[in-house]
């Protein structure tokens, strides 16, 4: 006791406490993480046990605090059993998961994991019980898709939340439909398939896989189209146009009219 | 010399045949007062000219037809999409016609500037009291121009038959249907059957390119003619009275300025149209009644209506088998009814309250009519809240504010903000009046502190210049009704017009409307600072180089040019 009391004000004491704390946490953590590897019984043929094991360990490090040690869900996060690899790939590759904080809508941010790690976690979650798989590159390819049909489907099914140009829009209670400007074809496909957050699921009977490709083709084509009329003003409709008309148009003409009626000031 | 002789020859030739020289001379010598805010209406006028010119160009290529076509044009993302001929021809104008997109954008930006300029012009006229006798008719003509301009704009952006315009038409149809009893008939009458039908675009086209422009042209001409005939109001200043007009003559000064201003307006519209994309209908896609997009907003002049619709609780009732959709009728007719109806009635209401039947050719400074300015700002706040709420989803998305929170903020502030705006504005006006009084009575603080031989420090002030003095002294206060002080019944007998409920109401309104800081008196001006020069504005030799005075009561303009 006296040893600690005598040295507790030394500069190194703080570091010692931190190291001790980390060691304790690490040991406790390592003890707990021994478990989930056993759950890898129902392994899909496409994922190797090694990949699943890697996914499981990544899961336990970054996801388990909210989704539970066995992905069974907690009060902080939903159960992930049965959500499928596509949902994991969408959430993790868009950087939404792991979340920094729990908010009405998880924002898109730079992903924490690389593709291999993401696929490993996805394989682990898929091993817990089915769900849609990550689509292949051919399944999401916009090449040869029917863009005219994609346009109609996009306006009917997507634009009401994501806006006519995929610029995004507001939903209720702080939720929002994100902009589609950076979504990869795979992510768009996965979002339709799994319905992340407020988005409804558009399964393969509602929108067939071919129609999903049509929609992807329309989104990716239109967002890369140049704006023939000048600056886009955000492609969010007439609100910014009105703002520019008043601030830019009326504003500069008010300056012009002040200038044109200026009188030489007489200094007395 | 020979050149001017040649021109003179032409002049004589023309005058011999038209007898136009005398009217032309009068026209050229017409005096226009100078103030930057007098040019706001001209923005609208010049935008209107631009609208007509570009509109004619667009009619050459636009097909007002709902016939179904399959698009195979230049804009490849829509290749193979079924659409109406109206939409396809608008795509054509945008992508195939040389200069078509630029002219479409000029047309649309000019439309926004047109309505925007009308709004700021109307605010200027209101806040300076320029609507007062004898200009009440012109004020009402202005309100009529504003109202039908909004319809002109709505019908204009409905023509391309894109997703946003169809959504706007759907709301228009909803508003028509909400009219009790005859609503469904009105809707069927306009759309020729079920929405959207096949006749609406051709019908809107005729209204947009023929009927409303004709009306606008007539009303704008009447507006200008009346303004010309009644002479423009002027801001208070040295040498400006109710019986003269001080300014620059039409030729060459005003013509040069207004001509230059036309080019300013055109330049701004052209720059906007070159660099800022407006109404990209190719992104919206053709109208499809099952489609809707986030960020479905009308053009800004419909924004207040949109906002009213968005904050309205969902009230519907059923009376005698007829559905009364309060949730549409109220937002569609009440808020703008208050604004437009209130604006149209206000000159007469103010005249009744003040009993002021004099003619007014000198504008009020807004601070000198604090209650009027307060009411105007209350209207601005009311309109502004609705306007912002019309963009609630965009604001929610951009500023990350929950949507329903915004709706509730708007629901409260649509009542609260006007009251706050009224009170704050009135206080600011009264404060400015106190400052003006202080300036008149004590002069401008020079920042020089002087020590007297006795050791006392005094701050040196300088009397305000004559120009400033004339402006400050323009505050006369609105006419107050004489009334016995409350609680002293024996003090006087109220005039017949002040008896009864209406009379008492009038007196009370008059007290509110005429509230102001007492104008410093003392032989009419100043407060006995003997060193200050008393400026009786009419007696001061006109400092303006090129002014001319009109005799009071003279029906004809008497030209008395002074100076050059």
Tab-separated table of C-alpha atoms in Angstrom, chain B residues 167-527:
chain	number	residue	atom	x	y	z
B	167	UNK	CA	-46.773	17.414	-59.654
B	168	UNK	CA	-47.600	21.127	-59.602
B	169	UNK	CA	-50.632	20.536	-61.809
B	170	UNK	CA	-51.754	17.753	-59.532
B	171	UNK	CA	-51.743	20.217	-56.627
B	172	UNK	CA	-53.576	22.755	-58.790
B	173	UNK	CA	-56.195	20.101	-59.474
B	174	UNK	CA	-56.432	19.349	-55.751
B	175	UNK	CA	-57.002	23.021	-55.006
B	176	UNK	CA	-59.736	23.193	-57.634
B	177	UNK	CA	-61.387	20.091	-56.226
B	178	UNK	CA	-61.291	21.531	-52.722
B	179	UNK	CA	-63.682	24.317	-53.693
B	180	UNK	CA	-66.911	23.269	-51.981
B	181	UNK	CA	-69.747	21.855	-54.120
B	182	UNK	CA	-68.409	22.902	-57.531
B	183	UNK	CA	-64.849	21.616	-57.016
B	184	UNK	CA	-65.129	18.427	-59.014
B	185	UNK	CA	-66.912	20.268	-61.844
B	186	UNK	CA	-64.166	22.879	-61.956
B	187	UNK	CA	-61.543	20.180	-62.121
B	188	UNK	CA	-63.311	18.318	-64.911
B	189	UNK	CA	-63.840	21.587	-66.743
B	190	UNK	CA	-60.165	22.586	-66.651
B	191	UNK	CA	-58.717	19.157	-67.361
B	192	UNK	CA	-61.472	18.058	-69.751
B	193	UNK	CA	-62.030	14.887	-67.735
B	194	UNK	CA	-59.871	12.889	-65.412
B	195	UNK	CA	-56.429	14.147	-64.388
B	196	UNK	CA	-54.171	14.602	-66.274
B	197	UNK	CA	-56.065	13.981	-69.498
B	198	UNK	CA	-54.977	15.245	-72.899
B	199	UNK	CA	-56.253	18.809	-73.085
B	200	UNK	CA	-54.561	20.519	-70.178
B	201	UNK	CA	-51.257	21.310	-71.919
B	202	UNK	CA	-52.819	22.929	-75.026
B	203	UNK	CA	-55.186	24.893	-72.797
B	204	UNK	CA	-52.428	26.121	-70.500
B	205	UNK	CA	-50.386	26.984	-73.566
B	206	UNK	CA	-53.007	29.365	-74.918
B	207	UNK	CA	-53.453	30.916	-71.497
B	208	UNK	CA	-49.682	31.224	-71.067
B	209	UNK	CA	-48.706	32.624	-74.446
B	210	UNK	CA	-51.779	34.644	-75.356
B	211	UNK	CA	-54.325	35.446	-72.693
B	212	UNK	CA	-52.200	36.298	-69.674
B	213	UNK	CA	-49.425	38.068	-71.629
B	214	UNK	CA	-52.141	40.206	-73.244
B	215	UNK	CA	-53.586	41.021	-69.849
B	216	UNK	CA	-50.141	41.734	-68.448
B	217	UNK	CA	-49.277	43.967	-71.369
B	218	UNK	CA	-52.484	45.957	-70.876
B	219	UNK	CA	-52.067	46.218	-67.125
B	220	UNK	CA	-48.379	47.122	-67.323
B	221	UNK	CA	-49.195	49.814	-69.889
B	222	UNK	CA	-51.911	51.182	-67.625
B	223	UNK	CA	-49.514	51.013	-64.685
B	224	UNK	CA	-46.845	52.962	-66.555
B	225	UNK	CA	-49.284	55.419	-68.044
B	226	UNK	CA	-50.776	56.230	-64.663
B	227	UNK	CA	-47.317	56.562	-63.155
B	228	UNK	CA	-46.333	58.865	-66.008
B	229	UNK	CA	-49.500	60.910	-65.767
B	230	UNK	CA	-49.512	61.232	-61.987
B	231	UNK	CA	-45.740	61.806	-61.957
B	232	UNK	CA	-43.414	59.696	-59.928
B	233	UNK	CA	-43.243	60.168	-56.187
B	234	UNK	CA	-40.021	61.508	-54.768
B	235	UNK	CA	-38.038	60.932	-51.663
B	236	UNK	CA	-37.976	63.810	-49.177
B	237	UNK	CA	-35.063	66.172	-49.595
B	238	UNK	CA	-33.994	69.738	-49.986
B	239	UNK	CA	-36.221	71.649	-52.346
B	240	UNK	CA	-38.697	68.807	-52.770
B	241	UNK	CA	-42.287	69.629	-52.015
B	242	UNK	CA	-45.688	68.136	-52.628
B	243	UNK	CA	-46.109	70.467	-55.585
B	244	UNK	CA	-42.900	69.861	-57.491
B	245	UNK	CA	-40.862	67.053	-58.927
B	246	UNK	CA	-37.120	67.326	-58.509
B	247	UNK	CA	-34.974	65.101	-60.640
B	248	UNK	CA	-33.442	64.680	-64.022
B	249	UNK	CA	-35.277	65.170	-67.315
B	250	UNK	CA	-36.169	62.190	-69.438
B	251	UNK	CA	-33.751	63.194	-72.163
B	252	UNK	CA	-30.860	62.708	-71.888
B	253	UNK	CA	-30.333	61.838	-68.215
B	254	UNK	CA	-33.108	59.466	-67.383
B	255	UNK	CA	-33.039	57.789	-70.796
B	256	UNK	CA	-29.332	57.145	-70.419
B	257	UNK	CA	-29.768	55.728	-66.953
B	258	UNK	CA	-32.771	53.615	-67.679
B	259	UNK	CA	-31.275	52.427	-70.936
B	260	UNK	CA	-28.132	51.419	-69.113
B	261	UNK	CA	-30.228	49.728	-66.504
B	262	UNK	CA	-31.926	47.636	-69.177
B	263	UNK	CA	-28.526	46.336	-70.156
B	264	UNK	CA	-27.722	45.619	-66.517
B	265	UNK	CA	-30.889	43.566	-66.216
B	266	UNK	CA	-30.224	41.775	-69.467
B	267	UNK	CA	-26.619	41.142	-68.464
B	268	UNK	CA	-27.606	39.654	-65.126
B	269	UNK	CA	-30.209	37.417	-66.752
B	270	UNK	CA	-27.775	36.360	-69.460
B	271	UNK	CA	-25.019	35.631	-66.933
B	272	UNK	CA	-27.357	33.614	-64.745
B	273	UNK	CA	-28.589	31.697	-67.776
B	274	UNK	CA	-25.079	31.005	-68.950
B	275	UNK	CA	-23.656	29.831	-65.668
B	276	UNK	CA	-26.541	28.535	-63.583
B	277	UNK	CA	-28.667	25.652	-64.752
B	278	UNK	CA	-32.366	26.140	-64.189
B	279	UNK	CA	-35.264	23.695	-64.436
B	280	UNK	CA	-33.271	20.737	-65.850
B	281	UNK	CA	-36.359	18.921	-67.138
B	282	UNK	CA	-34.229	16.135	-68.598
B	283	UNK	CA	-33.305	15.120	-65.044
B	284	UNK	CA	-36.915	15.188	-63.832
B	285	UNK	CA	-38.072	12.897	-66.614
B	286	UNK	CA	-41.508	12.974	-68.242
B	287	UNK	CA	-44.556	13.275	-66.004
B	288	UNK	CA	-45.865	10.001	-64.757
B	289	UNK	CA	-48.812	10.178	-62.340
B	290	UNK	CA	-47.367	7.355	-60.242
B	291	UNK	CA	-44.027	9.077	-59.787
B	292	UNK	CA	-42.981	11.755	-57.361
B	293	UNK	CA	-39.608	13.086	-56.360
B	294	UNK	CA	-38.080	14.315	-53.146
B	295	UNK	CA	-37.505	18.045	-53.398
B	296	UNK	CA	-40.726	18.600	-55.355
B	297	UNK	CA	-40.946	22.333	-55.056
B	298	UNK	CA	-42.712	24.915	-57.162
B	299	UNK	CA	-40.905	28.004	-58.400
B	300	UNK	CA	-40.248	30.425	-55.574
B	301	UNK	CA	-43.345	32.594	-56.045
B	302	UNK	CA	-45.566	29.601	-55.273
B	303	UNK	CA	-43.413	28.679	-52.281
B	304	UNK	CA	-45.639	30.353	-49.699
B	305	UNK	CA	-48.653	28.377	-50.951
B	306	UNK	CA	-46.640	25.188	-50.813
B	307	UNK	CA	-45.558	25.997	-47.264
B	308	UNK	CA	-49.111	26.734	-46.169
B	309	UNK	CA	-50.139	23.345	-47.517
B	310	UNK	CA	-47.276	21.655	-45.700
B	311	UNK	CA	-48.027	23.049	-42.250
B	312	UNK	CA	-51.790	22.613	-42.465
B	313	UNK	CA	-53.226	19.977	-40.117
B	314	UNK	CA	-55.224	17.312	-41.881
B	315	UNK	CA	-58.734	18.677	-41.298
B	316	UNK	CA	-61.584	17.362	-43.404
B	317	UNK	CA	-65.272	17.518	-42.637
B	318	UNK	CA	-68.412	16.316	-44.302
B	319	UNK	CA	-71.422	18.605	-44.538
B	320	UNK	CA	-74.621	17.360	-46.129
B	321	UNK	CA	-72.831	14.782	-48.207
B	322	UNK	CA	-70.218	17.223	-49.440
B	323	UNK	CA	-66.641	16.843	-48.362
B	324	UNK	CA	-65.041	20.066	-47.242
B	325	UNK	CA	-61.276	19.700	-47.433
B	326	UNK	CA	-60.164	22.373	-44.998
B	327	UNK	CA	-56.648	20.978	-45.319
B	328	UNK	CA	-56.536	22.312	-48.881
B	329	UNK	CA	-59.002	25.204	-48.946
B	330	UNK	CA	-57.416	27.032	-46.031
B	331	UNK	CA	-53.787	26.925	-47.221
B	332	UNK	CA	-54.783	27.584	-50.816
B	333	UNK	CA	-56.911	30.642	-50.214
B	334	UNK	CA	-56.409	32.095	-46.743
B	335	UNK	CA	-52.712	33.092	-46.422
B	336	UNK	CA	-52.348	34.749	-49.812
B	337	UNK	CA	-55.894	36.060	-49.437
B	338	UNK	CA	-54.704	37.879	-46.338
B	339	UNK	CA	-51.592	39.192	-48.094
B	340	UNK	CA	-53.195	40.264	-51.373
B	341	UNK	CA	-56.564	41.299	-49.951
B	342	UNK	CA	-54.879	43.137	-47.110
B	343	UNK	CA	-52.549	44.908	-49.503
B	344	UNK	CA	-55.413	45.953	-51.778
B	345	UNK	CA	-57.527	47.279	-48.904
B	346	UNK	CA	-54.736	48.874	-46.922
B	347	UNK	CA	-54.633	52.298	-48.668
B	348	UNK	CA	-58.342	52.758	-48.054
B	349	UNK	CA	-58.126	51.463	-44.509
B	350	UNK	CA	-55.248	53.802	-43.747
B	351	UNK	CA	-57.153	56.709	-45.244
B	352	UNK	CA	-60.187	55.899	-43.110
B	353	UNK	CA	-58.112	55.570	-39.960
B	354	UNK	CA	-56.114	58.741	-40.462
B	355	UNK	CA	-58.802	60.779	-42.180
B	356	UNK	CA	-55.999	61.880	-44.485
B	357	UNK	CA	-57.522	62.942	-47.792
B	358	UNK	CA	-54.549	64.948	-48.998
B	359	UNK	CA	-52.506	64.063	-52.030
B	360	UNK	CA	-49.039	62.711	-51.314
B	361	UNK	CA	-46.179	63.013	-53.750
B	362	UNK	CA	-43.350	62.886	-51.221
B	363	UNK	CA	-42.658	59.421	-49.921
B	364	UNK	CA	-42.523	58.607	-46.269
B	365	UNK	CA	-39.301	57.291	-44.894
B	366	UNK	CA	-40.278	53.903	-43.463
B	367	UNK	CA	-39.251	54.954	-39.947
B	368	UNK	CA	-41.636	57.875	-40.082
B	369	UNK	CA	-44.659	55.577	-40.225
B	370	UNK	CA	-43.669	53.020	-37.576
B	371	UNK	CA	-46.983	51.180	-37.426
B	372	UNK	CA	-47.270	50.860	-41.185
B	373	UNK	CA	-43.679	49.668	-41.400
B	374	UNK	CA	-44.373	47.244	-38.556
B	375	UNK	CA	-47.440	45.851	-40.321
B	376	UNK	CA	-45.435	45.507	-43.515
B	377	UNK	CA	-42.704	43.599	-41.733
B	378	UNK	CA	-45.321	41.412	-40.042
B	379	UNK	CA	-46.625	40.527	-43.501
B	380	UNK	CA	-43.067	39.850	-44.657
B	381	UNK	CA	-42.521	37.557	-41.666
B	382	UNK	CA	-45.821	35.751	-42.239
B	383	UNK	CA	-45.036	35.241	-45.910
B	384	UNK	CA	-41.426	34.391	-45.123
B	385	UNK	CA	-42.303	31.623	-42.678
B	386	UNK	CA	-44.666	30.030	-45.197
B	387	UNK	CA	-42.090	30.477	-47.925
B	388	UNK	CA	-39.350	28.761	-45.924
B	389	UNK	CA	-41.723	25.995	-44.915
B	390	UNK	CA	-42.374	25.380	-48.596
B	391	UNK	CA	-38.759	24.234	-48.742
B	392	UNK	CA	-38.954	22.301	-45.463
B	393	UNK	CA	-37.623	19.015	-46.829
B	394	UNK	CA	-34.658	20.711	-48.482
B	395	UNK	CA	-33.893	22.635	-45.302
B	396	UNK	CA	-34.275	19.453	-43.255
B	397	UNK	CA	-31.942	17.526	-45.549
B	398	UNK	CA	-29.317	20.233	-45.873
B	399	UNK	CA	-29.244	21.415	-42.261
B	400	UNK	CA	-30.011	18.038	-40.645
B	401	UNK	CA	-33.074	19.242	-38.778
B	402	UNK	CA	-35.845	16.673	-38.286
B	403	UNK	CA	-38.686	17.339	-40.716
B	404	UNK	CA	-41.553	17.336	-38.231
B	405	UNK	CA	-39.597	19.619	-35.908
B	406	UNK	CA	-39.453	22.115	-38.754
B	407	UNK	CA	-43.154	21.731	-39.386
B	408	UNK	CA	-43.936	22.503	-35.765
B	409	UNK	CA	-41.531	25.432	-35.691
B	410	UNK	CA	-43.355	26.813	-38.722
B	411	UNK	CA	-46.795	26.150	-37.251
B	412	UNK	CA	-45.933	28.201	-34.200
B	413	UNK	CA	-43.891	30.893	-35.896
B	414	UNK	CA	-46.454	31.577	-38.614
B	415	UNK	CA	-48.447	33.219	-35.825
B	416	UNK	CA	-45.585	34.315	-33.584
B	417	UNK	CA	-43.092	35.702	-36.103
B	418	UNK	CA	-45.451	38.409	-37.482
B	419	UNK	CA	-46.162	39.644	-33.956
B	420	UNK	CA	-42.472	39.729	-33.087
B	421	UNK	CA	-41.614	41.369	-36.409
B	422	UNK	CA	-44.278	44.025	-35.862
B	423	UNK	CA	-43.075	44.850	-32.382
B	424	UNK	CA	-39.360	44.826	-33.175
B	425	UNK	CA	-39.810	46.888	-36.343
B	426	UNK	CA	-41.920	49.462	-34.597
B	427	UNK	CA	-39.362	49.788	-31.803
B	428	UNK	CA	-36.549	50.180	-34.328
B	429	UNK	CA	-38.525	52.845	-36.192
B	430	UNK	CA	-39.249	54.775	-33.019
B	431	UNK	CA	-35.598	54.527	-32.039
B	432	UNK	CA	-34.573	55.893	-35.419
B	433	UNK	CA	-37.060	58.720	-34.990
B	434	UNK	CA	-35.471	59.573	-31.648
B	435	UNK	CA	-32.094	59.599	-33.338
B	436	UNK	CA	-33.437	61.927	-36.036
B	437	UNK	CA	-34.875	64.242	-33.383
B	438	UNK	CA	-31.557	64.211	-31.587
B	439	UNK	CA	-29.728	65.083	-34.791
B	440	UNK	CA	-32.093	67.958	-35.481
B	441	UNK	CA	-31.913	69.328	-31.980
B	442	UNK	CA	-28.275	68.779	-31.166
B	443	UNK	CA	-26.511	68.203	-34.467
B	444	UNK	CA	-23.899	65.653	-35.391
B	445	UNK	CA	-21.323	64.614	-32.837
B	446	UNK	CA	-17.949	65.592	-34.227
B	447	UNK	CA	-15.916	63.516	-31.788
B	448	UNK	CA	-14.025	66.656	-30.702
B	449	UNK	CA	-13.855	67.291	-26.984
B	450	UNK	CA	-12.937	70.837	-26.091
B	451	UNK	CA	-11.759	72.135	-22.767
B	452	UNK	CA	-13.062	75.543	-21.792
B	453	UNK	CA	-10.825	77.997	-19.926
B	454	UNK	CA	-12.862	77.239	-16.837
B	455	UNK	CA	-11.735	73.632	-17.103
B	456	UNK	CA	-15.078	72.316	-18.242
B	457	UNK	CA	-15.099	69.793	-21.074
B	458	UNK	CA	-17.711	70.100	-23.783
B	459	UNK	CA	-18.389	67.960	-26.782
B	460	UNK	CA	-18.517	69.893	-30.006
B	461	UNK	CA	-21.438	69.170	-32.305
B	462	UNK	CA	-22.019	70.388	-35.793
B	463	UNK	CA	-25.454	71.179	-37.227
B	464	UNK	CA	-26.579	68.704	-39.872
B	465	UNK	CA	-26.186	69.748	-43.480
B	466	UNK	CA	-29.119	71.329	-45.233
B	467	UNK	CA	-29.711	68.218	-47.343
B	468	UNK	CA	-29.837	65.975	-44.313
B	469	UNK	CA	-31.908	68.507	-42.453
B	470	UNK	CA	-34.518	68.559	-45.202
B	471	UNK	CA	-34.722	64.770	-45.073
B	472	UNK	CA	-34.988	64.666	-41.285
B	473	UNK	CA	-37.632	67.345	-41.242
B	474	UNK	CA	-39.820	65.435	-43.627
B	475	UNK	CA	-41.267	63.654	-40.624
B	476	UNK	CA	-44.620	65.254	-40.068
B	477	UNK	CA	-46.342	62.355	-38.362
B	478	UNK	CA	-49.535	60.832	-39.662
B	479	UNK	CA	-52.677	62.875	-39.052
B	480	UNK	CA	-54.136	62.242	-35.635
B	481	UNK	CA	-57.827	62.284	-34.994
B	482	UNK	CA	-58.844	64.646	-32.255
B	483	UNK	CA	-60.488	62.739	-29.461
B	484	UNK	CA	-61.305	63.465	-25.861
B	485	UNK	CA	-58.830	61.955	-23.467
B	486	UNK	CA	-60.207	58.729	-22.029
B	487	UNK	CA	-61.668	59.043	-18.576
B	488	UNK	CA	-62.443	62.713	-18.996
B	489	UNK	CA	-65.920	62.735	-20.436
B	490	UNK	CA	-66.382	66.438	-20.028
B	491	UNK	CA	-63.312	67.285	-21.998
B	492	UNK	CA	-64.954	67.512	-25.343
B	493	UNK	CA	-67.733	66.217	-27.459
B	494	UNK	CA	-66.569	63.631	-29.993
B	495	UNK	CA	-67.272	64.361	-33.592
B	496	UNK	CA	-70.151	62.383	-35.114
B	497	UNK	CA	-67.677	60.260	-37.038
B	498	UNK	CA	-66.055	59.178	-33.803
B	499	UNK	CA	-69.180	58.038	-32.029
B	500	UNK	CA	-70.444	54.508	-32.039
B	501	UNK	CA	-68.511	51.281	-32.228
B	502	UNK	CA	-66.901	52.023	-35.601
B	503	UNK	CA	-65.992	55.526	-34.580
B	504	UNK	CA	-64.361	54.358	-31.366
B	505	UNK	CA	-62.537	51.608	-33.234
B	506	UNK	CA	-61.327	54.201	-35.690
B	507	UNK	CA	-60.007	56.441	-32.944
B	508	UNK	CA	-58.220	53.544	-31.288
B	509	UNK	CA	-56.678	52.405	-34.573
B	510	UNK	CA	-55.681	55.974	-35.211
B	511	UNK	CA	-53.850	56.108	-31.896
B	512	UNK	CA	-51.908	52.982	-32.806
B	513	UNK	CA	-51.208	54.030	-36.361
B	514	UNK	CA	-50.007	57.519	-35.526
B	515	UNK	CA	-47.724	56.498	-32.695
B	516	UNK	CA	-44.433	58.286	-33.062
B	517	UNK	CA	-41.864	60.472	-31.406
B	518	UNK	CA	-43.104	64.069	-31.375
B	519	UNK	CA	-41.664	66.064	-34.215
B	520	UNK	CA	-39.391	68.787	-32.830
B	521	UNK	CA	-41.236	72.061	-33.112
B	522	UNK	CA	-40.164	75.643	-32.683
B	523	UNK	CA	-41.239	77.820	-35.497
B	524	UNK	CA	-41.868	74.665	-37.387
B	525	UNK	CA	-38.275	73.553	-37.472
B	526	UNK	CA	-35.412	73.064	-35.101
B	527	UNK	CA	-35.571	74.054	-31.481
